[in-house]
Protein backbone atom coordinates (compact mmCIF):
# COMPACT_ATOMS: atom_id res chain seq x y z
CA UNK A 1 0.00 0.00 0.00
CA UNK A 2 1.14 3.53 -0.67
CA UNK A 3 0.37 6.85 0.99
CA UNK A 4 1.38 10.48 0.84
CA UNK A 5 1.51 13.09 3.59
CA UNK A 6 1.72 16.77 2.74
CA UNK A 7 2.84 18.39 5.92
CA UNK A 8 1.33 21.83 5.37
CA UNK A 9 -2.20 22.58 4.23
CA UNK A 10 -1.29 26.24 3.56
CA UNK A 11 2.03 27.94 2.87
CA UNK A 12 2.36 31.71 2.55
CA UNK A 13 5.50 33.37 1.17
CA UNK A 14 6.37 36.79 -0.14
CA UNK A 15 7.00 37.30 -3.84
CA UNK A 16 10.69 36.78 -4.62
CA UNK A 17 11.38 34.55 -1.60
CA UNK A 18 11.99 30.79 -1.66
CA UNK A 19 9.19 28.24 -1.65
CA UNK A 20 9.29 24.91 0.20
CA UNK A 21 6.36 22.49 0.05
CA UNK A 22 6.90 19.36 2.07
CA UNK A 23 5.89 15.81 1.16
CA UNK A 24 6.56 12.44 2.75
CA UNK A 25 5.51 9.16 1.21
CA UNK A 26 5.32 5.48 1.97
CA UNK A 27 5.41 2.75 -0.64
CA UNK A 28 5.92 -0.99 -0.73
CA UNK A 29 7.98 -0.73 -3.89
CA UNK A 30 10.33 1.72 -5.50
CA UNK A 31 7.84 4.45 -6.20
CA UNK A 32 7.36 6.99 -8.90
CA UNK A 33 6.65 10.40 -7.41
CA UNK A 34 5.02 13.44 -8.96
CA UNK A 35 4.06 16.98 -8.12
CA UNK A 36 0.93 18.30 -9.79
CA UNK A 37 -0.36 21.88 -9.63
CA UNK A 38 -3.96 23.04 -9.88
CA UNK A 39 -4.77 26.65 -10.64
CA UNK A 40 -8.34 27.83 -9.95
CA UNK A 41 -10.86 26.30 -12.37
CA UNK A 42 -8.12 24.43 -14.20
CA UNK A 43 -7.12 20.78 -14.46
CA UNK A 44 -4.18 19.18 -12.73
CA UNK A 45 -0.90 19.99 -14.47
CA UNK A 46 2.28 17.99 -14.01
CA UNK A 47 5.15 20.03 -12.52
CA UNK A 48 7.75 17.28 -12.35
CA UNK A 49 8.25 13.55 -11.85
CA UNK A 50 10.77 11.19 -10.26
CA UNK A 51 11.11 7.73 -11.79
CA UNK A 52 14.30 6.24 -10.26
CA UNK A 53 16.77 8.22 -12.35
CA UNK A 54 18.39 11.37 -10.92
CA UNK A 55 17.30 12.14 -7.38
CA UNK A 56 17.15 15.88 -8.04
CA UNK A 57 14.37 16.51 -10.51
CA UNK A 58 13.81 19.77 -12.35
CA UNK A 59 10.34 20.71 -13.50
CA UNK A 60 8.52 23.52 -15.19
CA UNK A 61 8.39 27.14 -14.02
CA UNK A 62 11.63 26.86 -12.01
CA UNK A 63 10.40 24.19 -9.59
CA UNK A 64 12.52 21.27 -8.50
CA UNK A 65 12.25 18.40 -6.04
CA UNK A 66 14.72 16.07 -4.39
CA UNK A 67 13.97 12.40 -3.77
CA UNK A 68 15.47 11.30 -0.44
CA UNK A 69 14.88 7.62 0.13
CA UNK A 70 16.37 7.61 3.64
CA UNK A 71 13.88 10.30 4.69
CA UNK A 72 11.03 9.06 2.44
CA UNK A 73 10.62 12.65 1.32
CA UNK A 74 10.04 14.45 -1.96
CA UNK A 75 9.93 18.15 -1.07
CA UNK A 76 9.17 20.74 -3.75
CA UNK A 77 11.23 23.93 -3.90
CA UNK A 78 11.58 27.08 -5.94
CA UNK A 79 14.26 29.73 -5.34
CA UNK A 80 12.04 32.74 -5.97
CA UNK A 81 8.25 32.80 -5.81
CA UNK A 82 6.17 34.55 -8.43
CA UNK A 83 2.59 35.74 -8.07
CA UNK A 84 1.54 33.28 -10.76
CA UNK A 85 2.70 30.39 -8.53
CA UNK A 86 -0.34 30.84 -6.28
CA UNK A 87 -2.24 27.55 -6.62
CA UNK A 88 -2.92 24.18 -5.01
CA UNK A 89 -0.02 21.70 -5.14
CA UNK A 90 -0.40 17.94 -4.87
CA UNK A 91 2.29 15.40 -4.10
CA UNK A 92 1.46 12.07 -5.74
CA UNK A 93 2.90 8.55 -5.51
CA UNK A 94 2.49 5.61 -7.82
CA UNK A 95 3.61 2.01 -7.86
CA UNK A 96 2.27 1.63 -11.38
CA UNK A 97 5.59 0.95 -13.03
CA UNK A 98 6.17 -2.19 -11.00
CA UNK A 99 3.76 -4.34 -12.92
CA UNK A 100 3.48 -2.03 -15.87
CA UNK A 101 -0.22 -1.88 -15.24
CA UNK A 102 -2.82 0.83 -14.97
CA UNK A 103 -2.72 1.43 -11.21
CA UNK A 104 -4.22 4.62 -9.96
CA UNK A 105 -2.29 7.45 -8.38
CA UNK A 106 -2.35 8.19 -4.66
CA UNK A 107 -2.64 11.89 -3.88
CA UNK A 108 -1.70 13.92 -0.84
CA UNK A 109 -4.29 16.33 0.57
CA UNK A 110 -2.71 19.28 -1.19
CA UNK A 111 -0.90 22.44 -0.10
CA UNK A 112 -2.40 25.80 -0.88
CA UNK A 113 0.41 28.18 -1.83
CA UNK A 114 -0.27 31.86 -1.16
CA UNK A 115 2.04 34.51 -2.58
CA UNK A 116 2.10 37.86 -0.76
CA UNK A 117 3.00 40.91 -2.85
CA UNK B 1 -0.93 20.93 -27.32
CA UNK B 2 -3.39 18.04 -26.88
CA UNK B 3 -5.61 18.17 -23.81
CA UNK B 4 -8.05 15.98 -21.96
CA UNK B 5 -11.49 17.59 -22.11
CA UNK B 6 -14.51 16.99 -19.89
CA UNK B 7 -18.18 17.90 -20.19
CA UNK B 8 -20.13 19.34 -18.58
CA UNK B 9 -18.07 21.60 -16.36
CA UNK B 10 -20.86 21.62 -13.78
CA UNK B 11 -23.76 19.18 -13.37
CA UNK B 12 -26.60 19.60 -10.91
CA UNK B 13 -28.90 16.65 -10.32
CA UNK B 14 -31.51 15.39 -7.91
CA UNK B 15 -30.74 12.52 -5.54
CA UNK B 16 -31.61 9.19 -7.14
CA UNK B 17 -31.11 10.39 -10.70
CA UNK B 18 -28.60 8.92 -13.12
CA UNK B 19 -25.75 11.08 -14.39
CA UNK B 20 -23.19 10.53 -17.11
CA UNK B 21 -19.92 12.44 -17.02
CA UNK B 22 -18.04 12.63 -20.29
CA UNK B 23 -14.36 12.79 -21.09
CA UNK B 24 -12.36 12.91 -24.29
CA UNK B 25 -8.87 11.58 -23.57
CA UNK B 26 -5.82 12.50 -25.61
CA UNK B 27 -6.08 10.60 -28.87
CA UNK B 28 -3.02 8.31 -28.75
CA UNK B 29 -3.41 7.45 -25.06
CA UNK B 30 -4.34 3.93 -24.03
CA UNK B 31 -4.93 4.12 -20.27
CA UNK B 32 -7.90 6.02 -18.89
CA UNK B 33 -8.80 6.96 -15.33
CA UNK B 34 -11.47 8.58 -13.19
CA UNK B 35 -10.75 10.31 -9.90
CA UNK B 36 -12.93 12.33 -7.58
CA UNK B 37 -12.30 15.07 -5.06
CA UNK B 38 -14.93 15.76 -2.41
CA UNK B 39 -14.76 19.39 -1.28
CA UNK B 40 -11.97 19.85 1.23
CA UNK B 41 -10.63 16.32 0.81
CA UNK B 42 -7.90 14.69 -1.22
CA UNK B 43 -8.17 13.49 -4.81
CA UNK B 44 -9.16 9.80 -4.77
CA UNK B 45 -8.69 7.16 -7.44
CA UNK B 46 -11.89 5.53 -8.68
CA UNK B 47 -11.08 3.33 -11.67
CA UNK B 48 -8.62 2.66 -14.46
CA UNK B 49 -9.50 1.34 -17.91
CA UNK B 50 -7.31 -0.33 -20.49
CA UNK B 51 -7.94 -2.40 -23.59
CA UNK B 52 -11.71 -1.89 -23.27
CA UNK B 53 -12.01 -3.20 -19.77
CA UNK B 54 -11.57 -2.12 -16.18
CA UNK B 55 -7.99 -2.65 -15.09
CA UNK B 56 -8.28 -1.62 -11.46
CA UNK B 57 -10.94 -0.09 -9.23
CA UNK B 58 -10.99 1.30 -5.73
CA UNK B 59 -13.43 0.38 -3.00
CA UNK B 60 -15.28 3.62 -3.76
CA UNK B 61 -16.19 2.29 -7.22
CA UNK B 62 -19.18 0.18 -6.23
CA UNK B 63 -22.08 -1.13 -8.30
CA UNK B 64 -23.53 2.37 -8.64
CA UNK B 65 -20.64 3.31 -10.90
CA UNK B 66 -19.79 2.13 -14.40
CA UNK B 67 -17.41 3.24 -17.13
CA UNK B 68 -17.57 2.90 -20.86
CA UNK B 69 -15.65 3.82 -23.97
CA UNK B 70 -18.58 3.86 -26.35
CA UNK B 71 -17.04 5.10 -29.57
CA UNK B 72 -13.25 5.08 -29.48
CA UNK B 73 -12.93 8.71 -28.44
CA UNK B 74 -15.20 9.32 -25.44
CA UNK B 75 -14.74 7.81 -21.99
CA UNK B 76 -17.74 8.06 -19.68
CA UNK B 77 -18.48 7.63 -16.00
CA UNK B 78 -22.07 6.75 -15.11
CA UNK B 79 -23.54 7.00 -11.65
CA UNK B 80 -26.79 5.05 -11.64
CA UNK B 81 -28.60 6.50 -8.65
CA UNK B 82 -26.85 9.52 -7.23
CA UNK B 83 -26.53 10.11 -3.51
CA UNK B 84 -25.80 13.35 -1.68
CA UNK B 85 -22.31 12.07 -0.89
CA UNK B 86 -21.53 11.74 -4.62
CA UNK B 87 -21.23 15.53 -4.78
CA UNK B 88 -17.62 16.13 -5.76
CA UNK B 89 -15.28 17.23 -8.53
CA UNK B 90 -14.68 14.35 -10.94
CA UNK B 91 -11.43 14.28 -12.91
CA UNK B 92 -10.70 12.23 -15.98
CA UNK B 93 -7.10 11.37 -16.89
CA UNK B 94 -5.28 9.50 -19.62
CA UNK B 95 -1.74 8.40 -20.35
CA UNK B 96 0.09 6.73 -23.21
CA UNK B 97 1.48 3.23 -23.08
CA UNK B 98 5.03 2.73 -21.83
CA UNK B 99 6.94 3.24 -18.59
CA UNK B 100 7.39 6.48 -16.75
CA UNK B 101 4.59 8.30 -18.52
CA UNK B 102 2.55 10.64 -16.38
CA UNK B 103 -1.21 10.95 -16.39
CA UNK B 104 -2.75 13.97 -18.11
CA UNK B 105 -5.79 15.37 -16.34
CA UNK B 106 -8.88 17.14 -17.58
CA UNK B 107 -10.32 20.27 -15.92
CA UNK B 108 -12.94 18.29 -14.02
CA UNK B 109 -16.73 18.16 -13.75
CA UNK B 110 -18.28 19.51 -10.60
CA UNK B 111 -21.23 17.30 -9.66
CA UNK B 112 -23.78 18.68 -7.22
CA UNK B 113 -26.44 16.29 -5.93
CA UNK B 114 -29.44 17.98 -4.28
PDB file of C-alpha atoms in Angstrom:
ATOM      1  CA  UNK A   1       0.000   0.000   0.000  1.00  0.00           C
ATOM      2  CA  UNK A   2       1.140   3.529  -0.673  1.00  0.00           C
ATOM      3  CA  UNK A   3       0.371   6.849   0.987  1.00  0.00           C
ATOM      4  CA  UNK A   4       1.376  10.485   0.838  1.00  0.00           C
ATOM      5  CA  UNK A   5       1.507  13.093   3.591  1.00  0.00           C
ATOM      6  CA  UNK A   6       1.723  16.766   2.738  1.00  0.00           C
ATOM      7  CA  UNK A   7       2.840  18.386   5.921  1.00  0.00           C
ATOM      8  CA  UNK A   8       1.326  21.829   5.366  1.00  0.00           C
ATOM      9  CA  UNK A   9      -2.196  22.578   4.228  1.00  0.00           C
ATOM     10  CA  UNK A  10      -1.286  26.245   3.564  1.00  0.00           C
ATOM     11  CA  UNK A  11       2.032  27.945   2.871  1.00  0.00           C
ATOM     12  CA  UNK A  12       2.356  31.706   2.550  1.00  0.00           C
ATOM     13  CA  UNK A  13       5.497  33.366   1.173  1.00  0.00           C
ATOM     14  CA  UNK A  14       6.371  36.794  -0.142  1.00  0.00           C
ATOM     15  CA  UNK A  15       7.002  37.299  -3.842  1.00  0.00           C
ATOM     16  CA  UNK A  16      10.693  36.781  -4.622  1.00  0.00           C
ATOM     17  CA  UNK A  17      11.375  34.552  -1.596  1.00  0.00           C
ATOM     18  CA  UNK A  18      11.995  30.790  -1.664  1.00  0.00           C
ATOM     19  CA  UNK A  19       9.186  28.237  -1.655  1.00  0.00           C
ATOM     20  CA  UNK A  20       9.290  24.910   0.197  1.00  0.00           C
ATOM     21  CA  UNK A  21       6.355  22.494   0.048  1.00  0.00           C
ATOM     22  CA  UNK A  22       6.902  19.357   2.071  1.00  0.00           C
ATOM     23  CA  UNK A  23       5.892  15.810   1.162  1.00  0.00           C
ATOM     24  CA  UNK A  24       6.558  12.438   2.746  1.00  0.00           C
ATOM     25  CA  UNK A  25       5.509   9.159   1.207  1.00  0.00           C
ATOM     26  CA  UNK A  26       5.321   5.475   1.968  1.00  0.00           C
ATOM     27  CA  UNK A  27       5.413   2.753  -0.638  1.00  0.00           C
ATOM     28  CA  UNK A  28       5.917  -0.992  -0.725  1.00  0.00           C
ATOM     29  CA  UNK A  29       7.976  -0.726  -3.885  1.00  0.00           C
ATOM     30  CA  UNK A  30      10.334   1.717  -5.496  1.00  0.00           C
ATOM     31  CA  UNK A  31       7.838   4.447  -6.200  1.00  0.00           C
ATOM     32  CA  UNK A  32       7.356   6.986  -8.904  1.00  0.00           C
ATOM     33  CA  UNK A  33       6.652  10.397  -7.415  1.00  0.00           C
ATOM     34  CA  UNK A  34       5.016  13.436  -8.956  1.00  0.00           C
ATOM     35  CA  UNK A  35       4.060  16.980  -8.118  1.00  0.00           C
ATOM     36  CA  UNK A  36       0.933  18.305  -9.792  1.00  0.00           C
ATOM     37  CA  UNK A  37      -0.364  21.885  -9.627  1.00  0.00           C
ATOM     38  CA  UNK A  38      -3.961  23.037  -9.876  1.00  0.00           C
ATOM     39  CA  UNK A  39      -4.773  26.647 -10.641  1.00  0.00           C
ATOM     40  CA  UNK A  40      -8.337  27.827  -9.954  1.00  0.00           C
ATOM     41  CA  UNK A  41     -10.859  26.303 -12.369  1.00  0.00           C
ATOM     42  CA  UNK A  42      -8.123  24.428 -14.197  1.00  0.00           C
ATOM     43  CA  UNK A  43      -7.122  20.777 -14.461  1.00  0.00           C
ATOM     44  CA  UNK A  44      -4.179  19.176 -12.727  1.00  0.00           C
ATOM     45  CA  UNK A  45      -0.897  19.988 -14.470  1.00  0.00           C
ATOM     46  CA  UNK A  46       2.282  17.994 -14.010  1.00  0.00           C
ATOM     47  CA  UNK A  47       5.147  20.027 -12.521  1.00  0.00           C
ATOM     48  CA  UNK A  48       7.748  17.279 -12.350  1.00  0.00           C
ATOM     49  CA  UNK A  49       8.245  13.552 -11.846  1.00  0.00           C
ATOM     50  CA  UNK A  50      10.772  11.188 -10.258  1.00  0.00           C
ATOM     51  CA  UNK A  51      11.107   7.731 -11.787  1.00  0.00           C
ATOM     52  CA  UNK A  52      14.297   6.241 -10.257  1.00  0.00           C
ATOM     53  CA  UNK A  53      16.766   8.215 -12.346  1.00  0.00           C
ATOM     54  CA  UNK A  54      18.391  11.370 -10.924  1.00  0.00           C
ATOM     55  CA  UNK A  55      17.305  12.136  -7.377  1.00  0.00           C
ATOM     56  CA  UNK A  56      17.154  15.883  -8.045  1.00  0.00           C
ATOM     57  CA  UNK A  57      14.371  16.512 -10.509  1.00  0.00           C
ATOM     58  CA  UNK A  58      13.805  19.768 -12.350  1.00  0.00           C
ATOM     59  CA  UNK A  59      10.338  20.712 -13.499  1.00  0.00           C
ATOM     60  CA  UNK A  60       8.518  23.516 -15.190  1.00  0.00           C
ATOM     61  CA  UNK A  61       8.394  27.138 -14.020  1.00  0.00           C
ATOM     62  CA  UNK A  62      11.628  26.863 -12.010  1.00  0.00           C
ATOM     63  CA  UNK A  63      10.397  24.194  -9.589  1.00  0.00           C
ATOM     64  CA  UNK A  64      12.519  21.266  -8.504  1.00  0.00           C
ATOM     65  CA  UNK A  65      12.252  18.401  -6.039  1.00  0.00           C
ATOM     66  CA  UNK A  66      14.717  16.065  -4.390  1.00  0.00           C
ATOM     67  CA  UNK A  67      13.969  12.401  -3.770  1.00  0.00           C
ATOM     68  CA  UNK A  68      15.469  11.303  -0.435  1.00  0.00           C
ATOM     69  CA  UNK A  69      14.882   7.618   0.134  1.00  0.00           C
ATOM     70  CA  UNK A  70      16.367   7.608   3.643  1.00  0.00           C
ATOM     71  CA  UNK A  71      13.876  10.296   4.693  1.00  0.00           C
ATOM     72  CA  UNK A  72      11.029   9.062   2.443  1.00  0.00           C
ATOM     73  CA  UNK A  73      10.624  12.647   1.318  1.00  0.00           C
ATOM     74  CA  UNK A  74      10.041  14.454  -1.956  1.00  0.00           C
ATOM     75  CA  UNK A  75       9.926  18.147  -1.065  1.00  0.00           C
ATOM     76  CA  UNK A  76       9.165  20.738  -3.747  1.00  0.00           C
ATOM     77  CA  UNK A  77      11.225  23.926  -3.901  1.00  0.00           C
ATOM     78  CA  UNK A  78      11.576  27.077  -5.940  1.00  0.00           C
ATOM     79  CA  UNK A  79      14.256  29.730  -5.342  1.00  0.00           C
ATOM     80  CA  UNK A  80      12.038  32.738  -5.972  1.00  0.00           C
ATOM     81  CA  UNK A  81       8.250  32.803  -5.808  1.00  0.00           C
ATOM     82  CA  UNK A  82       6.166  34.555  -8.427  1.00  0.00           C
ATOM     83  CA  UNK A  83       2.595  35.743  -8.066  1.00  0.00           C
ATOM     84  CA  UNK A  84       1.544  33.279 -10.759  1.00  0.00           C
ATOM     85  CA  UNK A  85       2.701  30.392  -8.530  1.00  0.00           C
ATOM     86  CA  UNK A  86      -0.340  30.845  -6.282  1.00  0.00           C
ATOM     87  CA  UNK A  87      -2.235  27.554  -6.616  1.00  0.00           C
ATOM     88  CA  UNK A  88      -2.922  24.177  -5.008  1.00  0.00           C
ATOM     89  CA  UNK A  89      -0.022  21.696  -5.139  1.00  0.00           C
ATOM     90  CA  UNK A  90      -0.396  17.945  -4.873  1.00  0.00           C
ATOM     91  CA  UNK A  91       2.288  15.397  -4.100  1.00  0.00           C
ATOM     92  CA  UNK A  92       1.457  12.070  -5.740  1.00  0.00           C
ATOM     93  CA  UNK A  93       2.896   8.551  -5.507  1.00  0.00           C
ATOM     94  CA  UNK A  94       2.494   5.607  -7.825  1.00  0.00           C
ATOM     95  CA  UNK A  95       3.608   2.011  -7.860  1.00  0.00           C
ATOM     96  CA  UNK A  96       2.268   1.632 -11.385  1.00  0.00           C
ATOM     97  CA  UNK A  97       5.590   0.955 -13.031  1.00  0.00           C
ATOM     98  CA  UNK A  98       6.172  -2.186 -10.997  1.00  0.00           C
ATOM     99  CA  UNK A  99       3.763  -4.343 -12.916  1.00  0.00           C
ATOM    100  CA  UNK A 100       3.478  -2.026 -15.873  1.00  0.00           C
ATOM    101  CA  UNK A 101      -0.224  -1.879 -15.238  1.00  0.00           C
ATOM    102  CA  UNK A 102      -2.821   0.828 -14.971  1.00  0.00           C
ATOM    103  CA  UNK A 103      -2.718   1.431 -11.213  1.00  0.00           C
ATOM    104  CA  UNK A 104      -4.217   4.622  -9.962  1.00  0.00           C
ATOM    105  CA  UNK A 105      -2.286   7.447  -8.379  1.00  0.00           C
ATOM    106  CA  UNK A 106      -2.354   8.191  -4.661  1.00  0.00           C
ATOM    107  CA  UNK A 107      -2.639  11.893  -3.877  1.00  0.00           C
ATOM    108  CA  UNK A 108      -1.704  13.916  -0.841  1.00  0.00           C
ATOM    109  CA  UNK A 109      -4.295  16.328   0.570  1.00  0.00           C
ATOM    110  CA  UNK A 110      -2.706  19.275  -1.190  1.00  0.00           C
ATOM    111  CA  UNK A 111      -0.900  22.441  -0.097  1.00  0.00           C
ATOM    112  CA  UNK A 112      -2.396  25.802  -0.879  1.00  0.00           C
ATOM    113  CA  UNK A 113       0.415  28.183  -1.827  1.00  0.00           C
ATOM    114  CA  UNK A 114      -0.272  31.861  -1.164  1.00  0.00           C
ATOM    115  CA  UNK A 115       2.040  34.514  -2.576  1.00  0.00           C
ATOM    116  CA  UNK A 116       2.095  37.857  -0.758  1.00  0.00           C
ATOM    117  CA  UNK A 117       2.996  40.914  -2.850  1.00  0.00           C
TER     118      UNK A 117
ATOM    119  CA  UNK B   1      -0.935  20.926 -27.322  1.00  0.00           C
ATOM    120  CA  UNK B   2      -3.387  18.038 -26.877  1.00  0.00           C
ATOM    121  CA  UNK B   3      -5.614  18.170 -23.811  1.00  0.00           C
ATOM    122  CA  UNK B   4      -8.054  15.985 -21.960  1.00  0.00           C
ATOM    123  CA  UNK B   5     -11.486  17.591 -22.106  1.00  0.00           C
ATOM    124  CA  UNK B   6     -14.506  16.990 -19.886  1.00  0.00           C
ATOM    125  CA  UNK B   7     -18.176  17.898 -20.189  1.00  0.00           C
ATOM    126  CA  UNK B   8     -20.133  19.342 -18.583  1.00  0.00           C
ATOM    127  CA  UNK B   9     -18.069  21.598 -16.361  1.00  0.00           C
ATOM    128  CA  UNK B  10     -20.855  21.618 -13.778  1.00  0.00           C
ATOM    129  CA  UNK B  11     -23.756  19.181 -13.374  1.00  0.00           C
ATOM    130  CA  UNK B  12     -26.596  19.597 -10.908  1.00  0.00           C
ATOM    131  CA  UNK B  13     -28.896  16.651 -10.316  1.00  0.00           C
ATOM    132  CA  UNK B  14     -31.508  15.388  -7.912  1.00  0.00           C
ATOM    133  CA  UNK B  15     -30.744  12.520  -5.544  1.00  0.00           C
ATOM    134  CA  UNK B  16     -31.606   9.187  -7.139  1.00  0.00           C
ATOM    135  CA  UNK B  17     -31.113  10.387 -10.701  1.00  0.00           C
ATOM    136  CA  UNK B  18     -28.601   8.917 -13.123  1.00  0.00           C
ATOM    137  CA  UNK B  19     -25.747  11.079 -14.393  1.00  0.00           C
ATOM    138  CA  UNK B  20     -23.186  10.531 -17.113  1.00  0.00           C
ATOM    139  CA  UNK B  21     -19.920  12.444 -17.022  1.00  0.00           C
ATOM    140  CA  UNK B  22     -18.044  12.633 -20.291  1.00  0.00           C
ATOM    141  CA  UNK B  23     -14.363  12.794 -21.087  1.00  0.00           C
ATOM    142  CA  UNK B  24     -12.365  12.912 -24.292  1.00  0.00           C
ATOM    143  CA  UNK B  25      -8.869  11.578 -23.566  1.00  0.00           C
ATOM    144  CA  UNK B  26      -5.818  12.500 -25.615  1.00  0.00           C
ATOM    145  CA  UNK B  27      -6.079  10.598 -28.872  1.00  0.00           C
ATOM    146  CA  UNK B  28      -3.024   8.310 -28.749  1.00  0.00           C
ATOM    147  CA  UNK B  29      -3.408   7.447 -25.062  1.00  0.00           C
ATOM    148  CA  UNK B  30      -4.344   3.927 -24.034  1.00  0.00           C
ATOM    149  CA  UNK B  31      -4.930   4.119 -20.268  1.00  0.00           C
ATOM    150  CA  UNK B  32      -7.900   6.023 -18.890  1.00  0.00           C
ATOM    151  CA  UNK B  33      -8.805   6.962 -15.332  1.00  0.00           C
ATOM    152  CA  UNK B  34     -11.472   8.578 -13.195  1.00  0.00           C
ATOM    153  CA  UNK B  35     -10.746  10.315  -9.904  1.00  0.00           C
ATOM    154  CA  UNK B  36     -12.935  12.330  -7.575  1.00  0.00           C
ATOM    155  CA  UNK B  37     -12.303  15.069  -5.058  1.00  0.00           C
ATOM    156  CA  UNK B  38     -14.933  15.765  -2.413  1.00  0.00           C
ATOM    157  CA  UNK B  39     -14.763  19.390  -1.278  1.00  0.00           C
ATOM    158  CA  UNK B  40     -11.966  19.854   1.228  1.00  0.00           C
ATOM    159  CA  UNK B  41     -10.634  16.324   0.813  1.00  0.00           C
ATOM    160  CA  UNK B  42      -7.898  14.685  -1.224  1.00  0.00           C
ATOM    161  CA  UNK B  43      -8.168  13.489  -4.811  1.00  0.00           C
ATOM    162  CA  UNK B  44      -9.163   9.799  -4.773  1.00  0.00           C
ATOM    163  CA  UNK B  45      -8.690   7.160  -7.439  1.00  0.00           C
ATOM    164  CA  UNK B  46     -11.892   5.534  -8.682  1.00  0.00           C
ATOM    165  CA  UNK B  47     -11.084   3.333 -11.671  1.00  0.00           C
ATOM    166  CA  UNK B  48      -8.624   2.660 -14.457  1.00  0.00           C
ATOM    167  CA  UNK B  49      -9.497   1.339 -17.908  1.00  0.00           C
ATOM    168  CA  UNK B  50      -7.306  -0.330 -20.492  1.00  0.00           C
ATOM    169  CA  UNK B  51      -7.943  -2.403 -23.590  1.00  0.00           C
ATOM    170  CA  UNK B  52     -11.705  -1.887 -23.271  1.00  0.00           C
ATOM    171  CA  UNK B  53     -12.008  -3.204 -19.770  1.00  0.00           C
ATOM    172  CA  UNK B  54     -11.574  -2.116 -16.180  1.00  0.00           C
ATOM    173  CA  UNK B  55      -7.992  -2.646 -15.088  1.00  0.00           C
ATOM    174  CA  UNK B  56      -8.280  -1.624 -11.456  1.00  0.00           C
ATOM    175  CA  UNK B  57     -10.937  -0.087  -9.231  1.00  0.00           C
ATOM    176  CA  UNK B  58     -10.987   1.303  -5.732  1.00  0.00           C
ATOM    177  CA  UNK B  59     -13.433   0.377  -3.004  1.00  0.00           C
ATOM    178  CA  UNK B  60     -15.282   3.616  -3.764  1.00  0.00           C
ATOM    179  CA  UNK B  61     -16.186   2.289  -7.219  1.00  0.00           C
ATOM    180  CA  UNK B  62     -19.178   0.185  -6.232  1.00  0.00           C
ATOM    181  CA  UNK B  63     -22.085  -1.132  -8.298  1.00  0.00           C
ATOM    182  CA  UNK B  64     -23.533   2.366  -8.644  1.00  0.00           C
ATOM    183  CA  UNK B  65     -20.641   3.306 -10.903  1.00  0.00           C
ATOM    184  CA  UNK B  66     -19.792   2.132 -14.398  1.00  0.00           C
ATOM    185  CA  UNK B  67     -17.406   3.237 -17.128  1.00  0.00           C
ATOM    186  CA  UNK B  68     -17.566   2.898 -20.861  1.00  0.00           C
ATOM    187  CA  UNK B  69     -15.648   3.822 -23.971  1.00  0.00           C
ATOM    188  CA  UNK B  70     -18.584   3.865 -26.353  1.00  0.00           C
ATOM    189  CA  UNK B  71     -17.040   5.100 -29.571  1.00  0.00           C
ATOM    190  CA  UNK B  72     -13.253   5.078 -29.484  1.00  0.00           C
ATOM    191  CA  UNK B  73     -12.932   8.711 -28.436  1.00  0.00           C
ATOM    192  CA  UNK B  74     -15.199   9.316 -25.441  1.00  0.00           C
ATOM    193  CA  UNK B  75     -14.736   7.809 -21.987  1.00  0.00           C
ATOM    194  CA  UNK B  76     -17.738   8.061 -19.684  1.00  0.00           C
ATOM    195  CA  UNK B  77     -18.481   7.628 -16.001  1.00  0.00           C
ATOM    196  CA  UNK B  78     -22.068   6.746 -15.114  1.00  0.00           C
ATOM    197  CA  UNK B  79     -23.540   7.005 -11.647  1.00  0.00           C
ATOM    198  CA  UNK B  80     -26.793   5.053 -11.641  1.00  0.00           C
ATOM    199  CA  UNK B  81     -28.595   6.499  -8.646  1.00  0.00           C
ATOM    200  CA  UNK B  82     -26.846   9.523  -7.232  1.00  0.00           C
ATOM    201  CA  UNK B  83     -26.532  10.114  -3.509  1.00  0.00           C
ATOM    202  CA  UNK B  84     -25.798  13.347  -1.685  1.00  0.00           C
ATOM    203  CA  UNK B  85     -22.308  12.072  -0.895  1.00  0.00           C
ATOM    204  CA  UNK B  86     -21.528  11.738  -4.616  1.00  0.00           C
ATOM    205  CA  UNK B  87     -21.231  15.528  -4.781  1.00  0.00           C
ATOM    206  CA  UNK B  88     -17.623  16.126  -5.764  1.00  0.00           C
ATOM    207  CA  UNK B  89     -15.278  17.231  -8.526  1.00  0.00           C
ATOM    208  CA  UNK B  90     -14.676  14.351 -10.937  1.00  0.00           C
ATOM    209  CA  UNK B  91     -11.430  14.280 -12.909  1.00  0.00           C
ATOM    210  CA  UNK B  92     -10.699  12.225 -15.976  1.00  0.00           C
ATOM    211  CA  UNK B  93      -7.098  11.374 -16.886  1.00  0.00           C
ATOM    212  CA  UNK B  94      -5.278   9.502 -19.622  1.00  0.00           C
ATOM    213  CA  UNK B  95      -1.742   8.396 -20.347  1.00  0.00           C
ATOM    214  CA  UNK B  96       0.095   6.731 -23.207  1.00  0.00           C
ATOM    215  CA  UNK B  97       1.482   3.229 -23.076  1.00  0.00           C
ATOM    216  CA  UNK B  98       5.025   2.734 -21.829  1.00  0.00           C
ATOM    217  CA  UNK B  99       6.938   3.236 -18.594  1.00  0.00           C
ATOM    218  CA  UNK B 100       7.393   6.482 -16.752  1.00  0.00           C
ATOM    219  CA  UNK B 101       4.594   8.301 -18.520  1.00  0.00           C
ATOM    220  CA  UNK B 102       2.548  10.640 -16.382  1.00  0.00           C
ATOM    221  CA  UNK B 103      -1.210  10.947 -16.389  1.00  0.00           C
ATOM    222  CA  UNK B 104      -2.751  13.968 -18.106  1.00  0.00           C
ATOM    223  CA  UNK B 105      -5.793  15.366 -16.340  1.00  0.00           C
ATOM    224  CA  UNK B 106      -8.878  17.142 -17.582  1.00  0.00           C
ATOM    225  CA  UNK B 107     -10.317  20.267 -15.922  1.00  0.00           C
ATOM    226  CA  UNK B 108     -12.936  18.291 -14.023  1.00  0.00           C
ATOM    227  CA  UNK B 109     -16.729  18.157 -13.752  1.00  0.00           C
ATOM    228  CA  UNK B 110     -18.280  19.514 -10.596  1.00  0.00           C
ATOM    229  CA  UNK B 111     -21.228  17.299  -9.664  1.00  0.00           C
ATOM    230  CA  UNK B 112     -23.777  18.684  -7.216  1.00  0.00           C
ATOM    231  CA  UNK B 113     -26.439  16.292  -5.925  1.00  0.00           C
ATOM    232  CA  UNK B 114     -29.443  17.979  -4.281  1.00  0.00           C
TER     233      UNK B 114
END
